[in-house]
Coordinates of C-alpha atoms and ligand atoms in Angstrom, one line a residue:
M204 CA 91.1 137.8 137.2
R205 CA 92.8 134.5 138.1
V206 CA 94.8 133.3 135.1
V207 CA 96.3 129.9 134.6
V208 CA 99.4 130.0 132.3
T209 CA 100.6 126.7 131.0
G210 CA 104.3 127.0 130.0
G211 CA 104.5 130.1 132.2
A212 CA 108.2 129.5 133.0
G213 CA 109.2 129.7 129.3
F214 CA 110.2 132.7 127.2
L215 CA 106.7 133.9 126.2
G216 CA 105.0 132.5 129.2
S217 CA 107.2 134.4 131.7
H218 CA 106.6 137.7 129.9
L219 CA 102.8 136.9 130.1
C220 CA 103.0 136.1 133.8
E221 CA 104.9 139.4 134.4
R222 CA 102.4 141.5 132.5
L223 CA 99.3 139.8 134.0
L224 CA 100.7 140.5 137.5
A225 CA 101.5 144.1 136.6
R226 CA 97.9 144.7 135.5
G227 CA 96.5 143.3 138.8
D228 CA 95.7 139.7 137.9
S229 CA 96.6 136.6 139.9
V230 CA 98.6 133.9 138.1
V231 CA 99.0 130.2 138.4
C232 CA 101.9 129.0 136.3
L233 CA 102.0 125.3 135.3
D234 CA 105.3 124.1 133.9
N235 CA 107.5 121.1 133.9
F236 CA 110.7 123.2 133.0
V237 CA 111.5 120.9 130.1
T238 CA 112.5 124.0 128.0
G239 CA 111.7 126.8 130.5
S240 CA 113.2 127.6 133.9
A241 CA 112.0 128.8 137.3
A242 CA 114.8 131.4 136.9
N243 CA 112.6 133.2 134.3
L244 CA 110.1 133.9 137.2
A245 CA 112.6 134.5 139.9
H246 CA 112.2 138.3 139.9
L247 CA 108.4 137.8 140.5
A248 CA 108.8 135.1 143.2
H249 CA 108.1 137.6 146.0
D250 CA 104.6 138.3 144.7
P251 CA 102.0 136.3 146.6
R252 CA 99.7 136.5 143.6
L253 CA 102.0 134.2 141.6
E254 CA 101.8 130.5 142.2
V255 CA 104.3 128.3 140.4
V256 CA 103.4 124.6 140.1
E257 CA 105.8 122.0 138.7
V258 CA 103.6 119.7 136.6
D259 CA 103.6 118.0 133.3
V260 CA 100.3 119.1 131.8
T261 CA 100.1 115.9 129.8
D262 CA 99.7 114.0 133.1
D263 CA 97.0 116.1 134.7
I264 CA 95.8 119.6 135.4
D265 CA 94.3 120.0 138.8
V266 CA 93.8 123.7 139.7
A267 CA 91.5 124.3 142.7
G268 CA 89.3 127.3 142.9
E269 CA 88.0 129.9 140.5
V270 CA 89.7 130.4 137.1
D271 CA 88.8 133.2 134.7
L272 CA 91.3 132.6 131.9
V273 CA 93.5 129.8 130.7
L274 CA 96.5 130.7 128.4
H275 CA 97.8 127.4 127.0
F276 CA 101.4 128.1 126.1
A277 CA 103.1 124.8 127.2
S278 CA 105.1 123.3 124.3
P279 CA 108.7 123.2 123.1
A280 CA 108.9 125.9 120.4
S281 CA 112.4 125.9 119.1
P282 CA 113.0 123.4 116.2
V283 CA 116.1 122.2 118.1
D284 CA 114.0 121.5 121.2
Y285 CA 111.1 119.8 119.4
L286 CA 113.3 117.7 117.3
K287 CA 114.9 116.4 120.5
L288 CA 111.5 116.0 122.1
P289 CA 109.2 114.7 119.3
I290 CA 106.9 112.5 121.4
E291 CA 106.7 115.1 124.3
T292 CA 105.8 117.8 121.7
L293 CA 103.0 115.7 120.2
K294 CA 101.7 114.9 123.7
V295 CA 101.6 118.4 125.0
G296 CA 99.9 119.7 121.8
S297 CA 97.3 116.9 122.0
I298 CA 96.8 115.5 125.6
G299 CA 98.1 118.7 127.2
T300 CA 95.6 120.8 125.2
L301 CA 92.8 118.4 126.1
H302 CA 93.6 118.8 129.8
A303 CA 93.8 122.6 129.5
L304 CA 90.5 122.7 127.7
D305 CA 88.9 120.5 130.4
L306 CA 90.1 122.9 133.0
A307 CA 88.5 125.8 131.1
Q308 CA 85.2 123.8 130.7
R309 CA 85.1 122.9 134.4
T310 CA 85.7 126.5 135.6
G311 CA 83.9 128.4 132.9
A312 CA 87.1 130.2 132.0
R313 CA 88.0 131.7 128.6
F314 CA 90.7 129.6 126.9
V315 CA 93.4 130.9 124.5
L316 CA 95.6 128.5 122.5
A317 CA 99.1 129.6 121.5
S318 CA 99.1 128.2 118.0
T319 CA 101.8 129.0 115.4
S320 CA 102.6 130.2 111.9
E321 CA 104.0 126.7 111.5
V322 CA 100.4 125.5 110.8
Y323 CA 101.0 127.2 107.4
G324 CA 104.1 124.9 106.9
D325 CA 106.1 126.0 103.8
P326 CA 103.5 128.3 102.6
A327 CA 102.3 128.5 99.0
V328 CA 100.5 131.7 99.7
H329 CA 102.4 134.8 100.8
P330 CA 101.8 136.7 103.1
Q331 CA 99.6 134.2 105.0
P332 CA 96.0 135.1 105.9
E333 CA 94.1 133.0 108.4
S334 CA 92.0 131.5 105.6
Y335 CA 95.1 129.7 104.1
W336 CA 95.1 126.0 105.1
G337 CA 98.8 125.5 104.9
N338 CA 101.4 123.2 103.3
V339 CA 102.6 120.8 106.0
N340 CA 104.5 117.6 105.7
P341 CA 103.1 115.3 108.4
V342 CA 105.9 112.8 108.2
G343 CA 108.8 115.3 107.9
P344 CA 110.8 116.2 111.0
R345 CA 108.8 119.3 111.7
G346 CA 105.5 117.4 111.5
V347 CA 105.7 116.6 115.3
Y348 CA 105.3 120.3 116.1
D349 CA 103.1 121.4 113.1
E350 CA 100.6 118.6 113.4
A351 CA 100.5 118.8 117.2
K352 CA 99.5 122.5 116.8
R353 CA 97.0 121.7 114.0
F354 CA 95.4 119.0 116.2
A355 CA 95.4 121.6 119.1
E356 CA 93.5 124.1 116.9
A357 CA 91.0 121.4 115.9
I358 CA 90.2 120.2 119.4
T359 CA 90.0 123.8 120.6
L360 CA 87.3 124.5 118.1
A361 CA 85.5 121.2 118.9
Y362 CA 85.3 122.2 122.6
R363 CA 83.8 125.5 121.5
T364 CA 81.2 124.0 119.3
T365 CA 80.5 120.9 121.4
H366 CA 80.9 122.1 125.0
G367 CA 80.4 125.9 124.5
V368 CA 83.8 126.7 125.9
D369 CA 84.8 130.4 125.2
T370 CA 87.9 129.7 123.1
G371 CA 90.4 131.8 121.1
I372 CA 93.2 130.7 118.9
V373 CA 96.2 132.9 118.1
R374 CA 98.8 132.0 115.4
I375 CA 102.0 133.4 116.7
F376 CA 104.8 134.3 114.2
N377 CA 108.5 134.4 115.1
T378 CA 108.9 136.4 118.3
F379 CA 112.1 137.4 120.1
G380 CA 113.4 139.2 123.1
P381 CA 115.0 138.9 126.6
R382 CA 114.8 135.5 128.3
M383 CA 115.3 133.4 125.1
R384 CA 117.8 130.7 126.0
P385 CA 121.0 131.6 124.3
N386 CA 121.4 128.0 123.2
D387 CA 117.8 127.2 122.2
G388 CA 118.9 127.0 118.6
R389 CA 116.6 129.6 117.2
A390 CA 118.1 132.1 114.7
I391 CA 118.0 135.3 116.7
P392 CA 119.4 134.0 120.0
N393 CA 122.0 132.0 118.1
F394 CA 123.1 135.0 116.0
I395 CA 123.4 137.3 119.0
R396 CA 125.2 134.7 121.1
Q397 CA 127.6 134.0 118.3
A398 CA 128.2 137.6 117.4
L399 CA 128.9 138.6 121.1
A400 CA 131.3 135.7 121.4
G401 CA 133.1 136.6 118.2
E402 CA 132.2 133.2 116.7
P403 CA 131.1 132.7 113.1
V404 CA 127.4 133.5 112.7
T405 CA 125.7 130.4 111.3
V406 CA 123.4 131.0 108.4
A407 CA 121.4 128.1 107.0
G408 CA 121.7 127.6 103.3
D409 CA 122.2 130.8 101.3
G410 CA 120.1 132.7 103.9
S411 CA 117.6 133.9 101.4
Q412 CA 114.7 132.3 103.4
T413 CA 112.7 134.9 105.3
R414 CA 110.9 135.2 108.6
S415 CA 108.9 138.1 110.0
I416 CA 110.0 139.0 113.4
C417 CA 108.1 140.5 116.4
Y418 CA 109.3 141.9 119.7
V419 CA 108.0 140.1 122.7
D420 CA 106.3 143.2 124.3
D421 CA 104.2 143.6 121.2
L422 CA 103.3 140.0 121.1
V423 CA 102.1 140.0 124.7
D424 CA 99.9 143.0 123.9
G425 CA 98.4 141.0 121.1
I426 CA 97.8 137.9 123.2
L427 CA 96.1 139.9 125.9
A428 CA 94.0 141.8 123.4
M429 CA 92.8 138.4 122.1
A430 CA 92.3 137.1 125.7
D431 CA 90.2 140.2 126.6
S432 CA 88.1 139.8 123.4
G433 CA 85.5 137.2 122.8
H434 CA 86.9 136.3 119.4
A435 CA 87.4 132.6 118.4
G436 CA 90.1 133.3 115.8
P437 CA 92.3 132.0 114.6
V438 CA 94.0 135.4 114.5
N439 CA 97.6 135.9 113.3
V440 CA 99.7 137.8 115.8
G441 CA 103.1 138.8 114.5
N442 CA 105.0 141.7 113.0
P443 CA 104.9 141.8 109.2
H444 CA 108.5 143.0 109.2
E445 CA 110.0 140.4 106.8
I446 CA 113.7 139.8 106.5
S447 CA 116.0 137.3 105.0
M448 CA 118.2 135.3 107.4
L449 CA 121.4 136.5 105.8
A450 CA 120.3 140.1 106.2
L451 CA 119.3 139.4 109.8
A452 CA 122.7 137.8 110.5
R453 CA 124.5 140.9 109.0
W454 CA 122.3 143.3 111.0
V455 CA 123.1 141.5 114.3
I456 CA 126.8 141.6 113.5
E457 CA 126.6 145.3 112.8
L458 CA 124.5 146.1 115.9
T459 CA 126.8 144.1 118.2
G460 CA 129.9 145.7 116.7
S461 CA 131.2 142.2 116.3
S462 CA 134.0 141.1 114.1
S463 CA 132.3 137.7 113.4
S464 CA 132.0 136.4 109.9
V465 CA 129.1 134.6 108.4
E466 CA 129.4 130.8 108.0
H467 CA 126.9 129.0 105.8
I468 CA 125.6 125.7 107.2
A469 CA 123.2 123.1 105.9
R470 CA 119.6 124.1 105.6
P471 CA 117.3 122.0 107.8
V472 CA 114.8 119.6 106.1
D473 CA 111.5 121.2 105.3
D474 CA 112.7 124.6 106.5
P475 CA 110.0 127.1 105.3
T476 CA 111.2 129.4 102.5
V477 CA 109.1 132.4 103.4
R478 CA 106.8 133.5 106.2
Q479 CA 104.9 136.8 106.8
P480 CA 101.6 137.3 108.6
D481 CA 98.7 139.1 107.0
T482 CA 97.6 141.0 110.1
T483 CA 94.4 142.5 108.7
L484 CA 92.3 140.5 111.2
A485 CA 94.3 141.4 114.2
V486 CA 94.1 145.1 113.3
E487 CA 90.3 145.0 112.6
L488 CA 89.2 142.6 115.4
L489 CA 91.6 143.4 118.2
G490 CA 92.8 146.9 117.3
W491 CA 96.3 145.5 117.6
Q492 CA 99.5 146.2 115.7
P493 CA 103.1 146.0 116.7
R494 CA 104.7 149.2 117.8
V495 CA 108.4 148.5 118.6
E496 CA 110.8 149.1 115.7
I497 CA 112.8 146.0 114.9
E498 CA 116.2 147.8 115.3
D499 CA 115.2 149.0 118.7
A500 CA 113.9 145.5 119.6
L501 CA 117.2 143.9 118.4
Q502 CA 119.2 146.4 120.5
R503 CA 117.2 145.7 123.6
T504 CA 117.6 142.0 123.1
I505 CA 121.3 142.3 122.5
E506 CA 121.7 144.4 125.6
W507 CA 120.0 141.7 127.7
F508 CA 122.2 139.0 126.2
R509 CA 125.3 141.2 126.9
Q510 CA 124.3 141.6 130.6
E511 CA 123.6 137.8 130.9
A512 CA 127.0 137.2 129.3
A513 CA 128.6 139.4 132.0
H514 CA 127.0 137.0 134.5
G515 CA 128.1 133.9 132.6
L516 CA 126.0 133.3 129.5
D517 CA 126.0 129.6 129.4
L518 CA 125.4 128.9 133.0
P519 CA 124.6 125.3 133.7
P520 CA 120.9 124.6 134.4
L521 CA 119.6 125.3 137.9
T522 CA 120.1 122.5 140.4
P523 CA 117.0 121.0 141.9
D524 CA 117.9 122.9 145.1
D525 CA 117.9 126.2 143.3
T526 CA 114.6 125.4 141.6
E527 CA 113.1 124.5 144.9
H528 CA 114.3 127.7 146.5
I529 CA 112.8 129.8 143.7
L530 CA 109.6 127.9 143.8
S531 CA 109.2 128.4 147.5
G532 CA 110.2 132.0 147.3
H533 CA 107.0 133.4 148.9
Ligands
NAD796 P1 109.6 128.0 125.5 O1 110.2 126.7 125.2 O2 110.5 129.1 126.1 O3 108.4 127.8 126.5 C1 107.6 126.7 126.6 C2 107.3 126.4 128.0 O4 106.4 125.2 128.1 C3 108.6 126.0 128.8 O5 108.6 126.6 130.0 C4 108.4 124.4 129.0 O6 109.1 124.0 130.1 C5 106.9 124.3 129.1 N1 106.4 123.0 128.8 C6 106.6 122.2 127.7 N2 106.0 121.0 127.7 C7 105.3 121.0 128.9 C8 104.5 120.1 129.6 N3 104.2 118.9 129.0 N4 104.0 120.4 130.8 C9 104.2 121.6 131.4 N5 105.0 122.6 130.8 C10 105.6 122.3 129.6 O7 108.9 128.5 124.2 P2 108.2 129.9 123.8 O8 108.9 130.5 122.7 O9 108.0 130.7 125.0 O10 106.8 129.4 123.2 C11 105.7 129.3 124.1 C12 104.4 128.9 123.3 O11 104.2 129.8 122.2 C13 104.5 127.5 122.7 O12 103.3 126.9 122.7 C14 104.9 127.8 121.2 O13 104.5 126.8 120.4 C15 104.2 129.1 121.0 N6 104.8 129.9 119.9 C16 106.0 130.6 120.1 C17 106.6 131.3 119.1 C18 107.8 132.1 119.3 O14 108.3 132.7 118.3 N7 108.4 132.2 120.5 C19 106.0 131.3 117.8 C20 104.9 130.5 117.6 C21 104.3 129.8 118.6
UDP797 N1 118.6 129.6 111.1 C1 119.9 130.0 110.7 N2 120.9 129.8 111.6 C2 120.8 129.4 112.8 C3 119.5 129.0 113.3 C4 118.4 129.1 112.4 O1 120.1 130.4 109.5 O2 121.7 129.3 113.6 C5 117.5 129.7 110.1 C6 116.6 128.5 110.0 O3 117.1 127.6 109.1 C7 115.3 129.2 109.5 C8 115.4 130.5 110.2 O4 116.7 130.8 110.5 O5 115.4 129.3 108.1 C9 114.5 130.7 111.4 O6 114.8 129.6 112.3 P1 114.2 129.5 113.8 O7 114.7 128.2 114.3 O8 114.5 130.8 114.5 O9 112.6 129.5 113.6 P2 111.6 128.8 112.7 O10 112.3 127.9 111.7 O11 110.8 127.9 113.6 O12 110.8 129.9 112.0

């Protein structure tokens, strides 16, 4: 297959590109590197089946030739990122999704949208089944991300019903693993970076709020199972392993052998109180469920961060020359 991955230089996108190449597909990665990096694909740059194109998908998507599958993953995803990039986030969820759908329509490709558990907002139903409509504040700070993804879901369905595009929607729950930016602001990379540096680990509020956390390898299995199916979704893809942020912070401190203390910081506005996927549909429709134990997943991620730290954890961003070199690597 020839697969177009928007956001392919990001955390999830780079793991998808890697897995697609490993199973024999060709990959066209479209990315503007706003929150991702060509460095995430550097280890694959020798592969002639990988094409990396620097483009903002809200401007245009112009991919020549046959396309079998479009995985639309371009979007800032960390709250710190999307709060810094509110308009860009709304544009990539709306105009970017429109362009990616147009590409799928033109080429007859299947289209899979990376939606999010954020469409459930601060949920009044727990755990969240796909039939739950959510509790989102459109004019709160998180609205720029949540409403962009809700629009993206709506237009994806409209292309299915109006233009007959073969679409699928996955609602991804908090996922972690190697290649998360240590300073992207999300809880797990923050906790690991702080614990490894011996800094206080910052827990928002009293830390009783929960998330359900999934290892990236499991997530990629779920996405590809959805891509290979003909299902429209939405389907929740995530690990139901639910944990409070305080317990997670203490667990990371223990696993890193750190002497860091916990420091309580202000809770962000509209921060969801609980979140856990009901994965019945994923199991029934896709035969998918996560396999990696969370302790094992945290250890693998910590190990990756440790090795990155040995090479200088907070390296400055790549220069344009570095990026060019990586892009032209084959
Ligand atoms: P990420 O920030 O690491 O990756 C996003 C990628 O999209 C980056 O490489 C970025 O440069 C690129 N991008 C953003 N705007 C673009 C544009 N206009 N044109 C081209 N490229 C653009 O984030 P991630 O965690 O890998 O998330 C990837 C996708 O999965 C996002 O759509 C996100 O909403 C979704 N998602 C992720 C999670 C998670 O836990 N990681 C949870 C739910 C949903
Ligand atoms: N959080 C925290 N400390 C941090 C970063 C985040 O306690 O240094 C909290 C955050 O307030 C939220 C949870 O951890 O309650 C998950 O946040 P994250 O940004 O990882 O993801 P999201 O809110 O999008 O689920």
